[in-house]
PDB file of C-alpha atoms in Angstrom:
ATOM      1  CA  MET A   1    -183.320 383.972  11.843  1.00 33.00           C
ATOM      2  CA  PHE A   2    -182.587 384.234   8.138  1.00 30.00           C
ATOM      3  CA  ASN A   3    -184.323 384.026   4.781  1.00 37.00           C
ATOM      4  CA  ARG A   4    -183.562 381.406   2.185  1.00 35.00           C
ATOM      5  CA  GLN A   5    -184.917 381.674  -1.359  1.00 37.00           C
ATOM      6  CA  VAL A   6    -185.177 378.788  -3.851  1.00 36.00           C
ATOM      7  CA  THR A   7    -186.044 379.460  -7.520  1.00 37.00           C
ATOM      8  CA  VAL A   8    -187.663 376.508  -9.322  1.00 38.00           C
ATOM      9  CA  SER A   9    -188.087 375.479 -12.952  1.00 41.00           C
ATOM     10  CA  THR A  10    -191.861 375.981 -12.963  1.00 41.00           C
ATOM     11  CA  GLY A  11    -191.475 379.706 -12.490  1.00 41.00           C
ATOM     12  CA  LEU A  12    -192.691 379.600  -8.894  1.00 41.00           C
ATOM     13  CA  THR A  13    -190.472 380.892  -6.146  1.00 39.00           C
ATOM     14  CA  ALA A  14    -190.572 379.119  -2.806  1.00 42.00           C
ATOM     15  CA  LEU A  15    -189.561 381.429   0.041  1.00 40.00           C
ATOM     16  CA  PHE A  16    -189.294 379.896   3.482  1.00 43.00           C
ATOM     17  CA  LEU A  17    -188.253 381.428   6.737  1.00 40.00           C
ATOM     18  CA  VAL A  18    -186.216 379.116   8.943  1.00 42.00           C
ATOM     19  CA  ALA A  19    -186.358 380.251  12.537  1.00 40.00           C
ATOM     20  CA  THR A  20    -183.850 379.597  15.255  1.00 37.00           C
ATOM     21  CA  VAL A  21    -185.269 377.584  18.113  1.00 34.00           C
ATOM     22  CA  GLY A  22    -185.819 379.554  21.253  1.00 38.00           C
ATOM     23  CA  SER A  23    -187.959 382.464  22.274  1.00 43.00           C
ATOM     24  CA  ALA A  24    -189.858 383.949  19.334  1.00 48.00           C
ATOM     25  CA  SER A  25    -190.922 387.558  18.985  1.00 56.00           C
ATOM     26  CA  CYS A  26    -194.383 388.463  17.814  1.00 61.00           C
ATOM     27  CA  SER A  27    -193.023 389.789  14.512  1.00 65.00           C
ATOM     28  CA  GLY A  28    -190.992 386.610  14.057  1.00 70.00           C
ATOM     29  CA  LEU A  29    -194.027 384.398  14.588  1.00 75.00           C
ATOM     30  CA  THR A  30    -196.104 386.558  12.264  1.00 75.00           C
ATOM     31  CA  SER A  31    -193.475 386.230   9.552  1.00 81.00           C
ATOM     32  CA  MET A  32    -193.199 382.479  10.051  1.00 80.00           C
ATOM     33  CA  VAL A  33    -196.972 382.030   9.883  1.00 79.00           C
ATOM     34  CA  GLU A  34    -197.160 384.079   6.690  1.00 85.00           C
ATOM     35  CA  GLN A  35    -194.310 382.059   5.206  1.00 87.00           C
ATOM     36  CA  MET A  36    -196.179 378.875   6.106  1.00 83.00           C
ATOM     37  CA  ARG A  37    -199.375 380.065   4.465  1.00 86.00           C
ATOM     38  CA  SER A  38    -197.562 381.324   1.378  1.00 91.00           C
ATOM     39  CA  GLY A  39    -195.594 378.083   1.124  1.00 91.00           C
ATOM     40  CA  LYS A  40    -198.774 376.019   1.254  1.00 92.00           C
ATOM     41  CA  VAL A  41    -200.290 378.055  -1.573  1.00 94.00           C
ATOM     42  CA  LYS A  42    -197.195 377.597  -3.725  1.00 95.00           C
ATOM     43  CA  LEU A  43    -197.046 373.886  -2.902  1.00 95.00           C
ATOM     44  CA  ALA A  44    -200.692 373.521  -3.922  1.00 95.00           C
ATOM     45  CA  GLU A  45    -199.860 375.159  -7.265  1.00 96.00           C
ATOM     46  CA  VAL A  46    -196.923 372.809  -7.816  1.00 96.00           C
ATOM     47  CA  ASN A  47    -198.994 369.752  -6.888  1.00 96.00           C
ATOM     48  CA  ALA A  48    -201.778 370.931  -9.195  1.00 97.00           C
ATOM     49  CA  GLU A  49    -199.275 371.086 -12.051  1.00 97.00           C
ATOM     50  CA  LYS A  50    -198.062 367.589 -11.180  1.00 96.00           C
ATOM     51  CA  GLU A  51    -201.635 366.270 -11.185  1.00 97.00           C
ATOM     52  CA  ASN A  52    -202.338 368.022 -14.491  1.00 97.00           C
ATOM     53  CA  LEU A  53    -199.281 366.406 -16.095  1.00 97.00           C
ATOM     54  CA  THR A  54    -200.404 363.031 -14.762  1.00 97.00           C
ATOM     55  CA  ALA A  55    -203.925 363.506 -16.138  1.00 97.00           C
ATOM     56  CA  GLN A  56    -202.600 364.507 -19.569  1.00 97.00           C
ATOM     57  CA  ASN A  57    -200.301 361.492 -19.719  1.00 97.00           C
ATOM     58  CA  GLU A  58    -203.073 359.146 -18.611  1.00 97.00           C
ATOM     59  CA  ARG A  59    -205.283 360.509 -21.399  1.00 97.00           C
ATOM     60  CA  ASP A  60    -202.535 360.181 -24.017  1.00 97.00           C
ATOM     61  CA  LEU A  61    -201.569 356.730 -22.756  1.00 97.00           C
ATOM     62  CA  LYS A  62    -205.175 355.608 -23.161  1.00 97.00           C
ATOM     63  CA  GLU A  63    -205.156 356.903 -26.742  1.00 97.00           C
ATOM     64  CA  TYR A  64    -201.773 355.253 -27.382  1.00 97.00           C
ATOM     65  CA  THR A  65    -203.115 351.932 -26.081  1.00 97.00           C
ATOM     66  CA  ALA A  66    -206.142 352.201 -28.371  1.00 96.00           C
ATOM     67  CA  TYR A  67    -203.871 352.835 -31.354  1.00 95.00           C
ATOM     68  CA  SER A  68    -201.656 349.922 -30.343  1.00 95.00           C
ATOM     69  CA  GLU A  69    -204.612 347.545 -30.109  1.00 95.00           C
ATOM     70  CA  SER A  70    -205.954 348.758 -33.458  1.00 94.00           C
ATOM     71  CA  PHE A  71    -202.486 348.381 -34.962  1.00 93.00           C
ATOM     72  CA  GLY A  72    -202.294 344.779 -33.769  1.00 94.00           C
ATOM     73  CA  GLN A  73    -205.768 343.936 -35.059  1.00 95.00           C
ATOM     74  CA  LEU A  74    -205.010 345.507 -38.432  1.00 94.00           C
ATOM     75  CA  ALA A  75    -201.706 343.641 -38.662  1.00 95.00           C
ATOM     76  CA  ALA A  76    -203.481 340.345 -37.944  1.00 96.00           C
ATOM     77  CA  LYS A  77    -206.119 341.135 -40.577  1.00 95.00           C
ATOM     78  CA  LYS A  78    -203.430 341.988 -43.112  1.00 96.00           C
ATOM     79  CA  GLN A  79    -201.534 338.768 -42.425  1.00 96.00           C
ATOM     80  CA  SER A  80    -204.715 336.728 -42.834  1.00 97.00           C
ATOM     81  CA  MET A  81    -205.474 338.450 -46.143  1.00 96.00           C
ATOM     82  CA  VAL A  82    -201.933 337.870 -47.408  1.00 97.00           C
ATOM     83  CA  ASP A  83    -201.976 334.216 -46.359  1.00 97.00           C
ATOM     84  CA  ASN A  84    -205.304 333.579 -48.099  1.00 98.00           C
ATOM     85  CA  PHE A  85    -204.171 335.395 -51.230  1.00 97.00           C
ATOM     86  CA  LYS A  86    -200.934 333.408 -51.353  1.00 97.00           C
ATOM     87  CA  LYS A  87    -202.885 330.158 -51.027  1.00 97.00           C
ATOM     88  CA  ASP A  88    -205.139 331.165 -53.914  1.00 97.00           C
ATOM     89  CA  ILE A  89    -202.186 332.158 -56.095  1.00 97.00           C
ATOM     90  CA  ALA A  90    -200.318 328.974 -55.218  1.00 97.00           C
ATOM     91  CA  ALA A  91    -203.353 326.878 -56.185  1.00 97.00           C
ATOM     92  CA  ARG A  92    -203.722 328.616 -59.539  1.00 96.00           C
ATOM     93  CA  ILE A  93    -200.025 328.437 -60.367  1.00 96.00           C
ATOM     94  CA  GLY A  94    -200.027 324.835 -59.199  1.00 96.00           C
ATOM     95  CA  SER A  95    -202.876 324.066 -61.593  1.00 95.00           C
ATOM     96  CA  ALA A  96    -200.969 325.581 -64.523  1.00 95.00           C
ATOM     97  CA  ASN A  97    -197.785 323.746 -63.583  1.00 96.00           C
ATOM     98  CA  ALA A  98    -199.695 320.473 -63.293  1.00 95.00           C
ATOM     99  CA  MET A  99    -201.080 320.865 -66.825  1.00 94.00           C
ATOM    100  CA  VAL A 100    -197.625 321.620 -68.209  1.00 93.00           C
ATOM    101  CA  GLU A 101    -196.076 318.718 -66.311  1.00 93.00           C
ATOM    102  CA  ALA A 102    -198.763 316.336 -67.580  1.00 93.00           C
ATOM    103  CA  TRP A 103    -198.114 317.404 -71.180  1.00 92.00           C
ATOM    104  CA  ASN A 104    -194.350 317.013 -70.737  1.00 91.00           C
ATOM    105  CA  ALA A 105    -194.808 313.553 -69.294  1.00 89.00           C
ATOM    106  CA  ARG A 106    -196.655 312.436 -72.436  1.00 88.00           C
ATOM    107  CA  CYS A 107    -195.187 314.573 -75.170  1.00 88.00           C
ATOM    108  CA  ASP A 108    -191.686 315.797 -74.308  1.00 83.00           C
ATOM    109  CA  ALA A 109    -189.338 314.000 -76.715  1.00 73.00           C
ATOM    110  CA  ASN A 110    -186.502 314.356 -74.233  1.00 77.00           C
ATOM    111  CA  ARG A 111    -188.500 312.189 -71.840  1.00 73.00           C
ATOM    112  CA  VAL A 112    -190.427 309.770 -74.003  1.00 72.00           C
ATOM    113  CA  GLY A 113    -188.317 309.750 -77.117  1.00 75.00           C
ATOM    114  CA  GLU A 114    -189.483 310.302 -80.664  1.00 82.00           C
ATOM    115  CA  LEU A 115    -193.250 310.059 -80.910  1.00 83.00           C
ATOM    116  CA  PRO A 116    -195.217 308.293 -83.634  1.00 87.00           C
ATOM    117  CA  GLU A 117    -196.899 310.637 -86.072  1.00 87.00           C
ATOM    118  CA  PRO A 118    -200.416 310.308 -84.604  1.00 89.00           C
ATOM    119  CA  ALA A 119    -199.157 310.858 -81.041  1.00 89.00           C
ATOM    120  CA  PHE A 120    -197.017 313.777 -82.157  1.00 88.00           C
ATOM    121  CA  LYS A 121    -199.979 315.470 -83.843  1.00 90.00           C
ATOM    122  CA  SER A 122    -202.130 314.865 -80.771  1.00 91.00           C
ATOM    123  CA  CYS A 123    -199.483 316.430 -78.532  1.00 90.00           C
ATOM    124  CA  GLN A 124    -199.157 319.442 -80.802  1.00 91.00           C
ATOM    125  CA  ALA A 125    -202.913 319.961 -80.814  1.00 92.00           C
ATOM    126  CA  GLU A 126    -203.000 319.657 -77.037  1.00 93.00           C
ATOM    127  CA  LYS A 127    -200.099 322.114 -76.753  1.00 92.00           C
ATOM    128  CA  ALA A 128    -201.986 324.626 -78.889  1.00 94.00           C
ATOM    129  CA  ARG A 129    -204.911 324.413 -76.482  1.00 94.00           C
ATOM    130  CA  LEU A 130    -202.730 324.344 -73.350  1.00 94.00           C
ATOM    131  CA  GLU A 131    -200.488 327.347 -74.000  1.00 95.00           C
ATOM    132  CA  PRO A 132    -203.298 329.980 -74.032  1.00 96.00           C
ATOM    133  CA  THR A 133    -204.748 328.452 -70.874  1.00 95.00           C
ATOM    134  CA  VAL A 134    -201.426 328.610 -69.028  1.00 95.00           C
ATOM    135  CA  THR A 135    -200.739 332.109 -70.349  1.00 96.00           C
ATOM    136  CA  ALA A 136    -204.181 333.249 -69.185  1.00 96.00           C
ATOM    137  CA  ILE A 137    -203.576 331.819 -65.711  1.00 96.00           C
ATOM    138  CA  VAL A 138    -200.195 333.553 -65.410  1.00 95.00           C
ATOM    139  CA  SER A 139    -201.620 336.857 -66.696  1.00 97.00           C
ATOM    140  CA  ALA A 140    -204.542 336.636 -64.270  1.00 97.00           C
ATOM    141  CA  VAL A 141    -202.158 335.957 -61.392  1.00 97.00           C
ATOM    142  CA  ASP A 142    -200.045 338.995 -62.304  1.00 97.00           C
ATOM    143  CA  ARG A 143    -203.140 341.175 -62.689  1.00 97.00           C
ATOM    144  CA  ASP A 144    -204.714 340.010 -59.432  1.00 97.00           C
ATOM    145  CA  THR A 145    -201.442 340.417 -57.546  1.00 97.00           C
ATOM    146  CA  GLU A 146    -201.101 344.005 -58.721  1.00 97.00           C
ATOM    147  CA  SER A 147    -204.735 344.700 -57.827  1.00 97.00           C
ATOM    148  CA  PHE A 148    -204.345 343.081 -54.396  1.00 97.00           C
ATOM    149  CA  GLU A 149    -201.282 345.159 -53.570  1.00 97.00           C
ATOM    150  CA  LYS A 150    -202.832 348.398 -54.847  1.00 97.00           C
ATOM    151  CA  ASN A 151    -206.418 348.110 -53.628  1.00 97.00           C
ATOM    152  CA  GLN A 152    -206.048 346.109 -50.424  1.00 95.00           C
ATOM    153  CA  LEU A 153    -202.505 346.226 -49.092  1.00 96.00           C
ATOM    154  CA  ALA A 154    -201.676 349.848 -49.971  1.00 97.00           C
ATOM    155  CA  PRO A 155    -204.664 351.344 -48.072  1.00 96.00           C
ATOM    156  CA  MET A 156    -203.773 349.243 -45.040  1.00 95.00           C
ATOM    157  CA  GLU A 157    -200.157 350.368 -45.235  1.00 95.00           C
ATOM    158  CA  ASP A 158    -201.382 353.965 -45.319  1.00 96.00           C
ATOM    159  CA  ILE A 159    -203.373 353.335 -42.138  1.00 95.00           C
ATOM    160  CA  PHE A 160    -200.290 351.757 -40.555  1.00 95.00           C
ATOM    161  CA  LYS A 161    -198.201 354.828 -41.383  1.00 96.00           C
ATOM    162  CA  ARG A 162    -200.788 357.278 -40.029  1.00 95.00           C
ATOM    163  CA  GLN A 163    -201.250 355.267 -36.847  1.00 95.00           C
ATOM    164  CA  LYS A 164    -197.496 354.978 -36.324  1.00 95.00           C
ATOM    165  CA  THR A 165    -197.097 358.734 -36.809  1.00 96.00           C
ATOM    166  CA  ALA A 166    -199.807 359.352 -34.222  1.00 96.00           C
ATOM    167  CA  MET A 167    -198.281 356.821 -31.816  1.00 97.00           C
ATOM    168  CA  ASP A 168    -194.802 358.320 -32.206  1.00 97.00           C
ATOM    169  CA  GLY A 169    -196.206 361.768 -31.425  1.00 97.00           C
ATOM    170  CA  LEU A 170    -198.015 360.481 -28.352  1.00 97.00           C
ATOM    171  CA  ASP A 171    -194.906 358.630 -27.202  1.00 97.00           C
ATOM    172  CA  THR A 172    -192.805 361.794 -27.501  1.00 97.00           C
ATOM    173  CA  ARG A 173    -195.339 363.864 -25.555  1.00 97.00           C
ATOM    174  CA  ILE A 174    -195.749 361.218 -22.845  1.00 97.00           C
ATOM    175  CA  LYS A 175    -191.992 360.932 -22.316  1.00 97.00           C
ATOM    176  CA  GLY A 176    -191.561 364.713 -22.332  1.00 97.00           C
ATOM    177  CA  ARG A 177    -194.301 365.205 -19.756  1.00 97.00           C
ATOM    178  CA  PHE A 178    -192.888 362.448 -17.583  1.00 97.00           C
ATOM    179  CA  GLU A 179    -189.493 364.152 -17.523  1.00 97.00           C
ATOM    180  CA  LYS A 180    -191.220 367.384 -16.518  1.00 97.00           C
ATOM    181  CA  TRP A 181    -193.304 365.509 -13.932  1.00 97.00           C
ATOM    182  CA  LEU A 182    -190.131 364.153 -12.319  1.00 97.00           C
ATOM    183  CA  LYS A 183    -188.775 367.697 -11.941  1.00 97.00           C
ATOM    184  CA  VAL A 184    -192.074 368.975 -10.555  1.00 97.00           C
ATOM    185  CA  LYS A 185    -192.228 366.041  -8.122  1.00 96.00           C
ATOM    186  CA  GLU A 186    -188.697 366.786  -6.965  1.00 97.00           C
ATOM    187  CA  LEU A 187    -189.730 370.388  -6.346  1.00 96.00           C
ATOM    188  CA  SER A 188    -192.902 369.283  -4.542  1.00 96.00           C
ATOM    189  CA  ASP A 189    -190.937 366.946  -2.285  1.00 96.00           C
ATOM    190  CA  GLU A 190    -188.436 369.693  -1.498  1.00 96.00           C
ATOM    191  CA  MET A 191    -191.170 372.218  -0.706  1.00 94.00           C
ATOM    192  CA  THR A 192    -193.012 369.659   1.438  1.00 94.00           C
ATOM    193  CA  ALA A 193    -189.839 368.982   3.424  1.00 94.00           C
ATOM    194  CA  ARG A 194    -189.206 372.706   3.906  1.00 92.00           C
ATOM    195  CA  LEU A 195    -192.774 373.255   5.076  1.00 90.00           C
ATOM    196  CA  ALA A 196    -192.352 370.389   7.535  1.00 90.00           C
ATOM    197  CA  ASN A 197    -189.176 372.012   8.876  1.00 90.00           C
ATOM    198  CA  LEU A 198    -190.928 375.365   9.153  1.00 86.00           C
ATOM    199  CA  ARG A 199    -193.853 373.749  10.952  1.00 84.00           C
ATOM    200  CA  SER A 200    -191.471 372.125  13.423  1.00 85.00           C
ATOM    201  CA  ALA A 201    -189.850 375.507  14.036  1.00 83.00           C
ATOM    202  CA  LEU A 202    -193.280 377.069  14.587  1.00 80.00           C
ATOM    203  CA  VAL A 203    -194.290 374.339  17.017  1.00 79.00           C
ATOM    204  CA  GLU A 204    -191.055 374.821  18.934  1.00 79.00           C
ATOM    205  CA  ALA A 205    -191.425 378.601  18.932  1.00 76.00           C
ATOM    206  CA  CYS A 206    -195.037 378.424  20.091  1.00 77.00           C
ATOM    207  CA  SER A 207    -194.143 376.043  22.899  1.00 73.00           C
ATOM    208  CA  THR A 208    -191.966 378.770  24.429  1.00 71.00           C
ATOM    209  CA  ALA A 209    -194.062 381.814  23.497  1.00 65.00           C
ATOM    210  CA  THR A 210    -194.587 384.234  26.394  1.00 64.00           C
ATOM    211  CA  THR A 211    -196.035 387.474  25.046  1.00 68.00           C
ATOM    212  CA  ILE A 212    -199.767 387.961  24.613  1.00 64.00           C
ATOM    213  CA  GLU A 213    -199.420 388.746  20.904  1.00 64.00           C
ATOM    214  CA  SER A 214    -197.247 385.682  20.317  1.00 63.00           C
ATOM    215  CA  ILE A 215    -199.671 383.459  22.191  1.00 64.00           C
ATOM    216  CA  LYS A 216    -202.519 384.914  20.149  1.00 61.00           C
ATOM    217  CA  HIS A 217    -200.756 383.851  16.946  1.00 61.00           C
ATOM    218  CA  CYS A 218    -200.054 380.364  18.255  1.00 67.00           C
ATOM    219  CA  ASN A 219    -203.611 379.787  19.493  1.00 61.00           C
ATOM    220  CA  ALA A 220    -205.004 381.126  16.220  1.00 52.00           C
ATOM    221  CA  ILE A 221    -202.912 378.651  14.240  1.00 54.00           C
ATOM    222  CA  GLY A 222    -203.472 375.786  16.695  1.00 49.00           C
ATOM    223  CA  TRP A 223    -200.134 374.048  16.184  1.00 47.00           C
ATOM    224  CA  ASP A 224    -199.374 370.831  17.999  1.00 47.00           C
ATOM    225  CA  GLY A 225    -197.218 371.756  20.952  1.00 45.00           C
ATOM    226  CA  ALA A 226    -198.819 375.150  21.520  1.00 44.00           C
ATOM    227  CA  ARG A 227    -199.304 375.866  25.202  1.00 47.00           C
ATOM    228  CA  MET A 228    -202.894 375.084  26.115  1.00 47.00           C
ATOM    229  CA  ASP A 229    -202.657 375.925  29.862  1.00 50.00           C
ATOM    230  CA  LEU A 230    -202.699 379.668  29.333  1.00 46.00           C
ATOM    231  CA  PRO A 231    -205.576 381.878  30.471  1.00 46.00           C
ATOM    232  CA  PRO A 232    -208.016 383.024  27.769  1.00 47.00           C
ATOM    233  CA  LEU A 233    -207.200 386.259  25.996  1.00 42.00           C
ATOM    234  CA  GLN A 234    -209.161 389.341  27.076  1.00 45.00           C
TER     235      GLN A 234
END
């Protein structure tokens, strides 16, 4: 028989004894049983780490999903606000343009030709009243647009940035843990296979055990294949 040692990335060392099939000495069986017990302990530690990584990723994924849903809701709210604001601005600008267009249709010499004196004076008086109104509308639109961007859009953009930063951090941690989980799973699978091989060797060794001490070990472990037709130990 010989020893084979495997060093793993988690810092654990899996040491398994692979026995040759055939008659097994008492010391050989003792060593194999101890290797089996030690291997199970180490495998439990590896599987615990795998489960811990899974639990951490599930927790972070839940948080990531919550951020994602909030992000989508906030984006929809922002779009609705922008759409409503644009409609309001368009209506106000449209009103100003309509007043200007109406004046041009009646008073623009390029359109209607030279106006009689009374009509000309009327148009000039109307223009004097119209210009401050249009200017006020344009100024109000500029002022409200600046206020909308500063007081409503900017805070939402700040929330977007903070949420994205949090989501990016979660995404990095989730991916990093998953890569580690894959390595731990590979180790767990390898250790499980080695334990299965060791168990098979123990079953085979116990099936041919002849000494009292060897039989005592086999009966104490209770492996499948152990000889059950032997007399009880004294």
